[in-house]
Short mmCIF file of N, CA and C and ligand atoms in Angstrom, two decimals:
data_model
loop_
_atom_site.label_atom_id
_atom_site.label_comp_id
_atom_site.label_asym_id
_atom_site.label_seq_id
_atom_site.Cartn_x
_atom_site.Cartn_y
_atom_site.Cartn_z
N UNK A 160 27.18 -10.83 -6.38
CA UNK A 160 26.59 -10.44 -5.10
C UNK A 160 25.12 -10.85 -5.09
N UNK A 161 24.70 -11.54 -4.05
CA UNK A 161 23.28 -11.94 -3.97
C UNK A 161 22.39 -10.70 -3.90
N UNK A 162 21.13 -10.86 -4.32
CA UNK A 162 20.23 -9.70 -4.32
C UNK A 162 19.74 -9.37 -2.93
N UNK A 163 19.83 -10.32 -2.02
CA UNK A 163 19.32 -10.04 -0.67
C UNK A 163 20.30 -10.52 0.40
N UNK A 164 21.53 -9.99 0.37
CA UNK A 164 22.48 -10.39 1.42
C UNK A 164 21.98 -9.92 2.77
N UNK A 165 22.43 -10.60 3.82
CA UNK A 165 22.03 -10.18 5.16
C UNK A 165 22.47 -8.74 5.38
N UNK A 166 21.62 -7.95 6.02
CA UNK A 166 21.97 -6.56 6.24
C UNK A 166 23.16 -6.41 7.17
N UNK A 167 24.03 -5.47 6.85
CA UNK A 167 25.14 -5.13 7.74
C UNK A 167 24.83 -3.84 8.47
N UNK A 168 25.61 -3.53 9.51
CA UNK A 168 25.33 -2.34 10.31
C UNK A 168 25.21 -1.08 9.44
N UNK A 169 24.13 -0.35 9.61
CA UNK A 169 23.94 0.91 8.91
C UNK A 169 23.45 0.78 7.49
N UNK A 170 23.28 -0.45 6.99
CA UNK A 170 22.81 -0.62 5.60
C UNK A 170 21.43 0.00 5.42
N UNK A 171 21.25 0.63 4.27
CA UNK A 171 19.96 1.21 3.88
C UNK A 171 19.51 0.57 2.58
N UNK A 172 18.21 0.42 2.41
CA UNK A 172 17.64 -0.05 1.14
C UNK A 172 16.38 0.74 0.84
N UNK A 173 16.14 0.96 -0.45
CA UNK A 173 14.85 1.53 -0.84
C UNK A 173 14.06 0.47 -1.58
N UNK A 174 12.75 0.61 -1.56
CA UNK A 174 11.87 -0.28 -2.32
C UNK A 174 10.76 0.52 -2.94
N UNK A 175 10.31 0.06 -4.10
CA UNK A 175 9.23 0.74 -4.82
C UNK A 175 8.01 -0.17 -4.85
N UNK A 176 6.85 0.43 -4.75
CA UNK A 176 5.62 -0.34 -4.89
C UNK A 176 4.66 0.38 -5.81
N UNK A 177 3.89 -0.40 -6.57
CA UNK A 177 2.86 0.15 -7.45
C UNK A 177 1.67 -0.80 -7.42
N UNK A 178 0.47 -0.23 -7.41
CA UNK A 178 -0.71 -1.08 -7.52
C UNK A 178 -1.83 -0.28 -8.20
N UNK A 179 -2.75 -0.99 -8.81
CA UNK A 179 -3.91 -0.37 -9.43
C UNK A 179 -5.09 -1.34 -9.33
N UNK A 180 -6.27 -0.81 -9.02
CA UNK A 180 -7.50 -1.60 -8.99
C UNK A 180 -8.60 -0.85 -9.74
N UNK A 181 -9.41 -1.55 -10.53
CA UNK A 181 -10.58 -0.92 -11.14
C UNK A 181 -11.71 -0.81 -10.11
N UNK A 182 -12.61 0.15 -10.34
CA UNK A 182 -13.81 0.19 -9.53
C UNK A 182 -14.66 -1.03 -9.82
N UNK A 183 -15.50 -1.41 -8.83
CA UNK A 183 -16.39 -2.57 -8.95
C UNK A 183 -17.82 -2.07 -9.06
N UNK A 184 -18.23 -1.57 -10.24
CA UNK A 184 -19.54 -0.91 -10.34
C UNK A 184 -20.70 -1.87 -10.11
N UNK A 185 -20.47 -3.19 -10.33
CA UNK A 185 -21.56 -4.15 -10.16
C UNK A 185 -21.80 -4.55 -8.71
N UNK A 186 -20.99 -4.00 -7.81
CA UNK A 186 -21.08 -4.40 -6.40
C UNK A 186 -21.26 -3.15 -5.56
N UNK A 187 -22.52 -2.66 -5.53
CA UNK A 187 -22.79 -1.36 -4.91
C UNK A 187 -22.52 -1.36 -3.41
N UNK A 188 -22.55 -2.53 -2.78
CA UNK A 188 -22.34 -2.57 -1.34
C UNK A 188 -20.88 -2.62 -0.93
N UNK A 189 -19.99 -2.69 -1.92
CA UNK A 189 -18.57 -2.86 -1.60
C UNK A 189 -17.99 -1.51 -1.16
N UNK A 190 -17.38 -1.45 0.03
CA UNK A 190 -16.85 -0.17 0.49
C UNK A 190 -15.53 0.19 -0.20
N UNK A 191 -15.28 1.48 -0.31
CA UNK A 191 -13.97 1.96 -0.78
C UNK A 191 -13.06 2.11 0.43
N UNK A 192 -11.93 1.42 0.41
CA UNK A 192 -10.96 1.48 1.50
C UNK A 192 -9.63 1.93 0.94
N UNK A 193 -9.11 3.03 1.45
CA UNK A 193 -7.82 3.57 1.01
C UNK A 193 -6.95 3.81 2.25
N UNK A 194 -5.82 3.12 2.32
CA UNK A 194 -4.94 3.29 3.47
C UNK A 194 -5.61 2.93 4.78
N UNK A 195 -6.51 1.94 4.73
CA UNK A 195 -7.18 1.48 5.94
C UNK A 195 -8.37 2.33 6.35
N UNK A 196 -8.68 3.37 5.57
CA UNK A 196 -9.78 4.28 5.89
C UNK A 196 -10.92 4.06 4.90
N UNK A 197 -12.14 3.86 5.41
CA UNK A 197 -13.32 3.65 4.57
C UNK A 197 -13.93 5.00 4.19
N UNK A 198 -14.34 5.12 2.91
CA UNK A 198 -14.96 6.33 2.40
C UNK A 198 -16.44 6.04 2.14
N UNK A 199 -17.32 6.39 3.07
CA UNK A 199 -18.75 6.07 2.92
C UNK A 199 -19.34 6.75 1.67
N UNK A 200 -20.19 6.01 0.96
CA UNK A 200 -20.89 6.58 -0.19
C UNK A 200 -20.10 6.55 -1.48
N UNK A 201 -18.83 6.14 -1.43
CA UNK A 201 -18.01 6.06 -2.65
C UNK A 201 -18.00 4.63 -3.17
N UNK A 202 -17.90 4.48 -4.50
CA UNK A 202 -17.82 3.15 -5.12
C UNK A 202 -16.56 2.43 -4.65
N UNK A 203 -16.69 1.13 -4.39
CA UNK A 203 -15.55 0.34 -3.96
C UNK A 203 -14.71 -0.14 -5.13
N UNK A 204 -13.51 -0.61 -4.83
CA UNK A 204 -12.60 -1.15 -5.84
C UNK A 204 -12.74 -2.66 -5.89
N UNK A 205 -12.55 -3.24 -7.08
CA UNK A 205 -12.61 -4.68 -7.27
C UNK A 205 -11.30 -5.31 -6.82
N UNK A 206 -11.40 -6.48 -6.19
CA UNK A 206 -10.19 -7.19 -5.77
C UNK A 206 -10.54 -8.35 -4.88
N UNK A 207 -9.57 -9.25 -4.69
CA UNK A 207 -9.78 -10.46 -3.89
C UNK A 207 -9.89 -10.10 -2.40
N UNK A 208 -9.02 -9.20 -1.95
CA UNK A 208 -9.06 -8.74 -0.56
C UNK A 208 -10.00 -7.54 -0.50
N UNK A 209 -9.77 -6.63 0.42
CA UNK A 209 -10.58 -5.40 0.46
C UNK A 209 -10.16 -4.40 -0.62
N UNK A 210 -9.18 -4.77 -1.45
CA UNK A 210 -8.73 -3.97 -2.60
C UNK A 210 -8.18 -2.61 -2.19
N UNK A 211 -7.56 -2.56 -1.00
CA UNK A 211 -6.95 -1.31 -0.52
C UNK A 211 -5.65 -1.07 -1.30
N UNK A 212 -5.79 -0.31 -2.38
CA UNK A 212 -4.69 -0.12 -3.34
C UNK A 212 -3.50 0.58 -2.67
N UNK A 213 -3.77 1.42 -1.67
CA UNK A 213 -2.68 2.14 -1.00
C UNK A 213 -1.90 1.18 -0.10
N UNK A 214 -2.62 0.41 0.70
CA UNK A 214 -1.95 -0.56 1.57
C UNK A 214 -1.15 -1.57 0.75
N UNK A 215 -1.67 -1.95 -0.42
CA UNK A 215 -0.96 -2.92 -1.26
C UNK A 215 0.34 -2.33 -1.80
N UNK A 216 0.32 -1.07 -2.25
CA UNK A 216 1.54 -0.45 -2.77
C UNK A 216 2.59 -0.30 -1.66
N UNK A 217 2.13 0.05 -0.45
CA UNK A 217 3.05 0.19 0.69
C UNK A 217 3.67 -1.17 1.02
N UNK A 218 2.84 -2.22 1.00
CA UNK A 218 3.32 -3.57 1.27
C UNK A 218 4.40 -3.97 0.26
N UNK A 219 4.13 -3.72 -1.02
CA UNK A 219 5.10 -4.09 -2.05
C UNK A 219 6.40 -3.30 -1.91
N UNK A 220 6.31 -2.03 -1.55
CA UNK A 220 7.52 -1.21 -1.39
C UNK A 220 8.39 -1.77 -0.26
N UNK A 221 7.76 -2.15 0.84
CA UNK A 221 8.51 -2.66 1.99
C UNK A 221 9.10 -4.04 1.70
N UNK A 222 8.30 -4.93 1.08
CA UNK A 222 8.82 -6.26 0.74
C UNK A 222 9.98 -6.12 -0.24
N UNK A 223 9.83 -5.21 -1.22
CA UNK A 223 10.90 -5.00 -2.19
C UNK A 223 12.18 -4.49 -1.54
N UNK A 224 12.03 -3.54 -0.61
CA UNK A 224 13.21 -2.97 0.06
C UNK A 224 13.98 -4.06 0.81
N UNK A 225 13.25 -5.02 1.39
CA UNK A 225 13.88 -6.07 2.18
C UNK A 225 14.28 -7.29 1.33
N UNK A 226 14.05 -7.22 0.01
CA UNK A 226 14.40 -8.35 -0.86
C UNK A 226 13.51 -9.55 -0.64
N UNK A 227 12.25 -9.32 -0.26
CA UNK A 227 11.35 -10.42 0.09
C UNK A 227 10.29 -10.68 -0.97
N UNK A 228 10.55 -10.27 -2.22
CA UNK A 228 9.59 -10.57 -3.28
C UNK A 228 8.47 -9.56 -3.31
N UNK A 229 7.24 -10.03 -3.59
CA UNK A 229 6.13 -9.10 -3.73
C UNK A 229 4.88 -9.64 -3.05
N UNK A 230 3.88 -8.79 -3.01
CA UNK A 230 2.65 -9.10 -2.26
C UNK A 230 1.92 -10.30 -2.85
N UNK A 231 2.03 -10.50 -4.19
CA UNK A 231 1.36 -11.61 -4.83
C UNK A 231 1.96 -12.96 -4.42
N UNK A 232 3.27 -12.97 -4.17
CA UNK A 232 3.92 -14.19 -3.69
C UNK A 232 3.57 -14.44 -2.22
N UNK A 233 3.59 -13.35 -1.43
CA UNK A 233 3.41 -13.48 0.01
C UNK A 233 1.94 -13.78 0.36
N UNK A 234 1.02 -13.14 -0.39
CA UNK A 234 -0.42 -13.30 -0.12
C UNK A 234 -1.14 -13.59 -1.43
N UNK A 235 -1.10 -14.83 -1.93
CA UNK A 235 -1.67 -15.14 -3.25
C UNK A 235 -3.18 -14.87 -3.31
N UNK A 236 -3.64 -14.30 -4.45
CA UNK A 236 -5.07 -14.00 -4.55
C UNK A 236 -5.88 -15.25 -4.89
N UNK A 237 -5.20 -16.40 -4.90
CA UNK A 237 -5.90 -17.67 -5.04
C UNK A 237 -6.19 -18.30 -3.67
N UNK A 238 -5.72 -17.64 -2.59
CA UNK A 238 -5.89 -18.18 -1.25
C UNK A 238 -7.27 -17.79 -0.71
N UNK A 239 -8.17 -18.80 -0.53
CA UNK A 239 -9.51 -18.47 -0.07
C UNK A 239 -9.52 -17.76 1.27
N UNK A 240 -8.49 -18.01 2.10
CA UNK A 240 -8.44 -17.39 3.43
C UNK A 240 -8.25 -15.88 3.33
N UNK A 241 -7.83 -15.41 2.15
CA UNK A 241 -7.56 -13.98 2.00
C UNK A 241 -8.70 -13.24 1.33
N UNK A 242 -9.80 -13.95 1.01
CA UNK A 242 -10.95 -13.28 0.39
C UNK A 242 -11.50 -12.23 1.34
N UNK A 243 -11.60 -11.00 0.87
CA UNK A 243 -12.12 -9.91 1.70
C UNK A 243 -11.20 -9.50 2.82
N UNK A 244 -9.93 -9.94 2.75
CA UNK A 244 -8.99 -9.69 3.84
C UNK A 244 -8.79 -8.19 4.08
N UNK A 245 -8.54 -7.86 5.35
CA UNK A 245 -8.18 -6.50 5.74
C UNK A 245 -6.72 -6.29 5.34
N UNK A 246 -6.50 -5.41 4.37
CA UNK A 246 -5.15 -5.25 3.84
C UNK A 246 -4.19 -4.63 4.85
N UNK A 247 -4.70 -3.94 5.86
CA UNK A 247 -3.80 -3.44 6.91
C UNK A 247 -3.25 -4.61 7.73
N UNK A 248 -4.06 -5.67 7.90
CA UNK A 248 -3.54 -6.87 8.56
C UNK A 248 -2.42 -7.50 7.73
N UNK A 249 -2.64 -7.57 6.41
CA UNK A 249 -1.61 -8.13 5.54
C UNK A 249 -0.35 -7.27 5.58
N UNK A 250 -0.53 -5.95 5.60
CA UNK A 250 0.61 -5.04 5.70
C UNK A 250 1.38 -5.30 7.00
N UNK A 251 0.65 -5.47 8.09
CA UNK A 251 1.30 -5.74 9.37
C UNK A 251 2.09 -7.04 9.34
N UNK A 252 1.54 -8.04 8.66
CA UNK A 252 2.26 -9.32 8.56
C UNK A 252 3.51 -9.16 7.70
N UNK A 253 3.42 -8.35 6.64
CA UNK A 253 4.60 -8.11 5.79
C UNK A 253 5.67 -7.34 6.58
N UNK A 254 5.25 -6.39 7.39
CA UNK A 254 6.21 -5.63 8.21
C UNK A 254 6.92 -6.58 9.17
N UNK A 255 6.19 -7.54 9.73
CA UNK A 255 6.82 -8.52 10.62
C UNK A 255 7.88 -9.33 9.86
N UNK A 256 7.58 -9.68 8.60
CA UNK A 256 8.56 -10.40 7.78
C UNK A 256 9.79 -9.53 7.53
N UNK A 257 9.56 -8.25 7.22
CA UNK A 257 10.67 -7.32 6.97
C UNK A 257 11.57 -7.23 8.20
N UNK A 258 10.95 -7.13 9.36
CA UNK A 258 11.72 -7.03 10.61
C UNK A 258 12.46 -8.34 10.90
N UNK A 259 11.80 -9.46 10.60
CA UNK A 259 12.45 -10.76 10.84
C UNK A 259 13.67 -10.94 9.94
N UNK A 260 13.66 -10.26 8.77
CA UNK A 260 14.79 -10.33 7.85
C UNK A 260 15.90 -9.36 8.24
N UNK A 261 15.69 -8.62 9.35
CA UNK A 261 16.75 -7.75 9.85
C UNK A 261 16.65 -6.30 9.43
N UNK A 262 15.48 -5.91 8.93
CA UNK A 262 15.30 -4.53 8.48
C UNK A 262 14.23 -3.83 9.29
N UNK A 263 14.41 -2.52 9.49
CA UNK A 263 13.42 -1.70 10.18
C UNK A 263 12.95 -0.60 9.24
N UNK A 264 11.63 -0.47 9.02
CA UNK A 264 11.13 0.61 8.17
C UNK A 264 11.51 1.98 8.74
N UNK A 265 11.96 2.88 7.86
CA UNK A 265 12.29 4.25 8.27
C UNK A 265 11.13 5.18 7.92
N UNK A 266 10.67 5.12 6.68
CA UNK A 266 9.46 5.86 6.28
C UNK A 266 8.99 5.33 4.94
N UNK A 267 7.76 5.66 4.61
CA UNK A 267 7.17 5.32 3.32
C UNK A 267 6.44 6.57 2.82
N UNK A 268 6.56 6.87 1.54
CA UNK A 268 5.81 7.99 0.94
C UNK A 268 5.04 7.47 -0.27
N UNK A 269 3.79 7.92 -0.40
CA UNK A 269 2.90 7.41 -1.44
C UNK A 269 2.29 8.53 -2.26
N UNK A 270 2.05 8.25 -3.53
CA UNK A 270 1.23 9.10 -4.38
C UNK A 270 0.05 8.27 -4.86
N UNK A 271 -1.17 8.75 -4.55
CA UNK A 271 -2.38 8.06 -4.98
C UNK A 271 -2.93 8.82 -6.18
N UNK A 272 -3.08 8.12 -7.32
CA UNK A 272 -3.57 8.76 -8.54
C UNK A 272 -5.06 8.45 -8.67
N UNK A 273 -5.88 9.49 -8.51
CA UNK A 273 -7.33 9.27 -8.51
C UNK A 273 -8.07 10.57 -8.83
N UNK A 274 -9.22 10.40 -9.45
CA UNK A 274 -10.08 11.54 -9.75
C UNK A 274 -10.98 11.87 -8.56
N UNK A 275 -11.47 10.83 -7.91
CA UNK A 275 -12.26 10.98 -6.70
C UNK A 275 -12.15 9.73 -5.87
N UNK A 276 -12.44 9.79 -4.58
CA UNK A 276 -12.82 10.96 -3.80
C UNK A 276 -11.61 11.83 -3.47
N UNK A 277 -11.85 13.00 -2.87
CA UNK A 277 -10.76 13.84 -2.39
C UNK A 277 -10.13 13.17 -1.16
N UNK A 278 -8.81 13.08 -1.17
CA UNK A 278 -8.11 12.46 -0.05
C UNK A 278 -7.91 13.42 1.11
N UNK A 279 -7.77 14.71 0.78
CA UNK A 279 -7.31 15.67 1.79
C UNK A 279 -8.10 15.62 3.10
N UNK A 280 -9.45 15.51 3.06
CA UNK A 280 -10.17 15.52 4.34
C UNK A 280 -9.87 14.31 5.22
N UNK A 281 -9.40 13.23 4.63
CA UNK A 281 -9.12 12.00 5.40
C UNK A 281 -7.63 11.70 5.49
N UNK A 282 -6.82 12.64 5.00
CA UNK A 282 -5.39 12.32 4.88
C UNK A 282 -4.75 11.98 6.22
N UNK A 283 -5.11 12.74 7.27
CA UNK A 283 -4.50 12.47 8.58
C UNK A 283 -4.89 11.09 9.09
N UNK A 284 -6.16 10.71 8.85
CA UNK A 284 -6.60 9.37 9.26
C UNK A 284 -5.78 8.29 8.55
N UNK A 285 -5.57 8.51 7.24
CA UNK A 285 -4.78 7.54 6.46
C UNK A 285 -3.35 7.47 6.99
N UNK A 286 -2.75 8.65 7.21
CA UNK A 286 -1.39 8.66 7.77
C UNK A 286 -1.34 7.88 9.08
N UNK A 287 -2.32 8.13 9.95
CA UNK A 287 -2.30 7.50 11.27
C UNK A 287 -2.42 5.98 11.17
N UNK A 288 -3.35 5.51 10.32
CA UNK A 288 -3.59 4.07 10.24
C UNK A 288 -2.40 3.35 9.61
N UNK A 289 -1.87 3.92 8.51
CA UNK A 289 -0.74 3.28 7.84
C UNK A 289 0.52 3.33 8.71
N UNK A 290 0.73 4.48 9.37
CA UNK A 290 1.93 4.61 10.22
C UNK A 290 1.89 3.62 11.37
N UNK A 291 0.69 3.40 11.93
CA UNK A 291 0.57 2.43 13.02
C UNK A 291 0.87 1.02 12.52
N UNK A 292 0.43 0.71 11.30
CA UNK A 292 0.66 -0.64 10.76
C UNK A 292 2.14 -0.87 10.44
N UNK A 293 2.82 0.19 9.98
CA UNK A 293 4.21 0.05 9.55
C UNK A 293 5.17 0.26 10.71
N UNK A 294 4.76 1.04 11.72
CA UNK A 294 5.65 1.36 12.83
C UNK A 294 6.65 2.43 12.46
N UNK A 295 6.32 3.24 11.46
CA UNK A 295 7.17 4.33 10.99
C UNK A 295 6.26 5.29 10.22
N UNK A 296 6.72 6.53 10.00
CA UNK A 296 5.85 7.48 9.30
C UNK A 296 5.52 7.03 7.87
N UNK A 297 4.23 7.09 7.53
CA UNK A 297 3.78 6.84 6.16
C UNK A 297 2.98 8.07 5.73
N UNK A 298 3.41 8.70 4.65
CA UNK A 298 2.75 9.89 4.14
C UNK A 298 2.10 9.59 2.80
N UNK A 299 1.00 10.30 2.52
CA UNK A 299 0.20 10.03 1.32
C UNK A 299 -0.17 11.36 0.67
N UNK A 300 0.00 11.41 -0.65
CA UNK A 300 -0.41 12.58 -1.43
C UNK A 300 -1.40 12.13 -2.49
N UNK A 301 -2.41 12.96 -2.77
CA UNK A 301 -3.33 12.67 -3.86
C UNK A 301 -2.89 13.42 -5.10
N UNK A 302 -3.06 12.78 -6.27
CA UNK A 302 -2.68 13.42 -7.54
C UNK A 302 -3.75 13.10 -8.57
N UNK A 303 -4.32 14.14 -9.19
CA UNK A 303 -5.36 13.91 -10.18
C UNK A 303 -4.74 13.50 -11.52
N UNK A 304 -5.38 12.57 -12.24
CA UNK A 304 -4.82 12.11 -13.52
C UNK A 304 -5.11 13.04 -14.69
N UNK A 305 -5.79 14.18 -14.43
CA UNK A 305 -6.00 15.21 -15.45
C UNK A 305 -6.69 14.69 -16.70
N UNK A 306 -7.62 13.76 -16.51
CA UNK A 306 -8.42 13.29 -17.63
C UNK A 306 -7.73 12.30 -18.55
N UNK A 307 -6.50 11.92 -18.23
CA UNK A 307 -5.74 11.05 -19.14
C UNK A 307 -5.99 9.57 -18.84
N UNK A 308 -6.30 8.81 -19.88
CA UNK A 308 -6.37 7.36 -19.78
C UNK A 308 -7.48 6.86 -18.87
N UNK A 309 -7.36 5.56 -18.51
CA UNK A 309 -8.40 4.93 -17.72
C UNK A 309 -8.58 5.60 -16.35
N UNK A 310 -7.46 6.00 -15.73
CA UNK A 310 -7.57 6.64 -14.42
C UNK A 310 -8.27 7.98 -14.56
N UNK A 311 -7.98 8.68 -15.67
CA UNK A 311 -8.61 9.98 -15.92
C UNK A 311 -10.10 9.85 -16.18
N UNK A 312 -10.52 8.69 -16.69
CA UNK A 312 -11.95 8.43 -16.90
C UNK A 312 -12.62 7.93 -15.62
N UNK A 313 -11.85 7.87 -14.54
CA UNK A 313 -12.42 7.45 -13.26
C UNK A 313 -12.73 5.98 -13.20
N UNK A 314 -11.97 5.15 -13.94
CA UNK A 314 -12.25 3.71 -13.97
C UNK A 314 -11.57 2.95 -12.84
N UNK A 315 -10.65 3.61 -12.13
CA UNK A 315 -9.95 2.93 -11.05
C UNK A 315 -9.05 3.90 -10.32
N UNK A 316 -8.28 3.35 -9.39
CA UNK A 316 -7.34 4.14 -8.59
C UNK A 316 -6.00 3.41 -8.59
N UNK A 317 -4.91 4.19 -8.76
CA UNK A 317 -3.56 3.63 -8.71
C UNK A 317 -2.80 4.27 -7.55
N UNK A 318 -1.76 3.58 -7.09
CA UNK A 318 -0.92 4.12 -6.01
C UNK A 318 0.53 3.73 -6.24
N UNK A 319 1.42 4.68 -6.06
CA UNK A 319 2.86 4.44 -6.08
C UNK A 319 3.39 4.69 -4.67
N UNK A 320 4.36 3.88 -4.26
CA UNK A 320 4.94 4.04 -2.92
C UNK A 320 6.44 3.81 -2.98
N UNK A 321 7.17 4.52 -2.16
CA UNK A 321 8.59 4.25 -2.00
C UNK A 321 8.87 4.13 -0.51
N UNK A 322 9.65 3.10 -0.16
CA UNK A 322 9.95 2.81 1.25
C UNK A 322 11.44 2.82 1.46
N UNK A 323 11.86 3.29 2.64
CA UNK A 323 13.25 3.19 3.07
C UNK A 323 13.31 2.30 4.30
N UNK A 324 14.27 1.36 4.29
CA UNK A 324 14.49 0.53 5.47
C UNK A 324 15.97 0.60 5.85
N UNK A 325 16.24 0.37 7.14
CA UNK A 325 17.61 0.39 7.66
C UNK A 325 17.87 -0.91 8.41
N UNK A 326 19.13 -1.35 8.35
CA UNK A 326 19.49 -2.57 9.06
C UNK A 326 19.21 -2.42 10.55
N UNK A 327 18.60 -3.45 11.13
CA UNK A 327 18.14 -3.36 12.51
C UNK A 327 18.97 -4.27 13.43
N UNK A 328 20.12 -4.69 12.97
CA UNK A 328 20.95 -5.53 13.84
C UNK A 328 22.42 -5.22 13.61
ZN1 ZN B 665 -3.89 -4.56 -4.89
#
């Protein structure tokens, strides 16, 4: 059986996404962007695009659910056109690919592993921005790494996402 057969009526698929970015301490002007929401005064993450670790995990979960590979294949970090890219735009383009392949996102749920900043005050904004980009509910939870490893030392932020899609034809 092929890994990505055309969807049949009522078919469901799940996809998993994971991403991690280190902070960019040498670049004080770089904004921190999580789920399309900027956190003023917080250190930014290093990356080729805007390093939105949440948007990237959501993108990978959706591409995986639809059998469309991963974000690195779809948006190579060697592409100069993607330097500083708005990751919500990339997410929107990936969602268009998912839909073109015959799948409709049902929902996405994320866990963001980080010591700071606190997500709770901006959680609704993140939900709203990601849900608008995906065209389906996207929920986000913050989880502290409890001092363990690089994330516990506050060296970066990781995000896990799971997406459900349903056949749209
Ligand atoms: Zn990333």
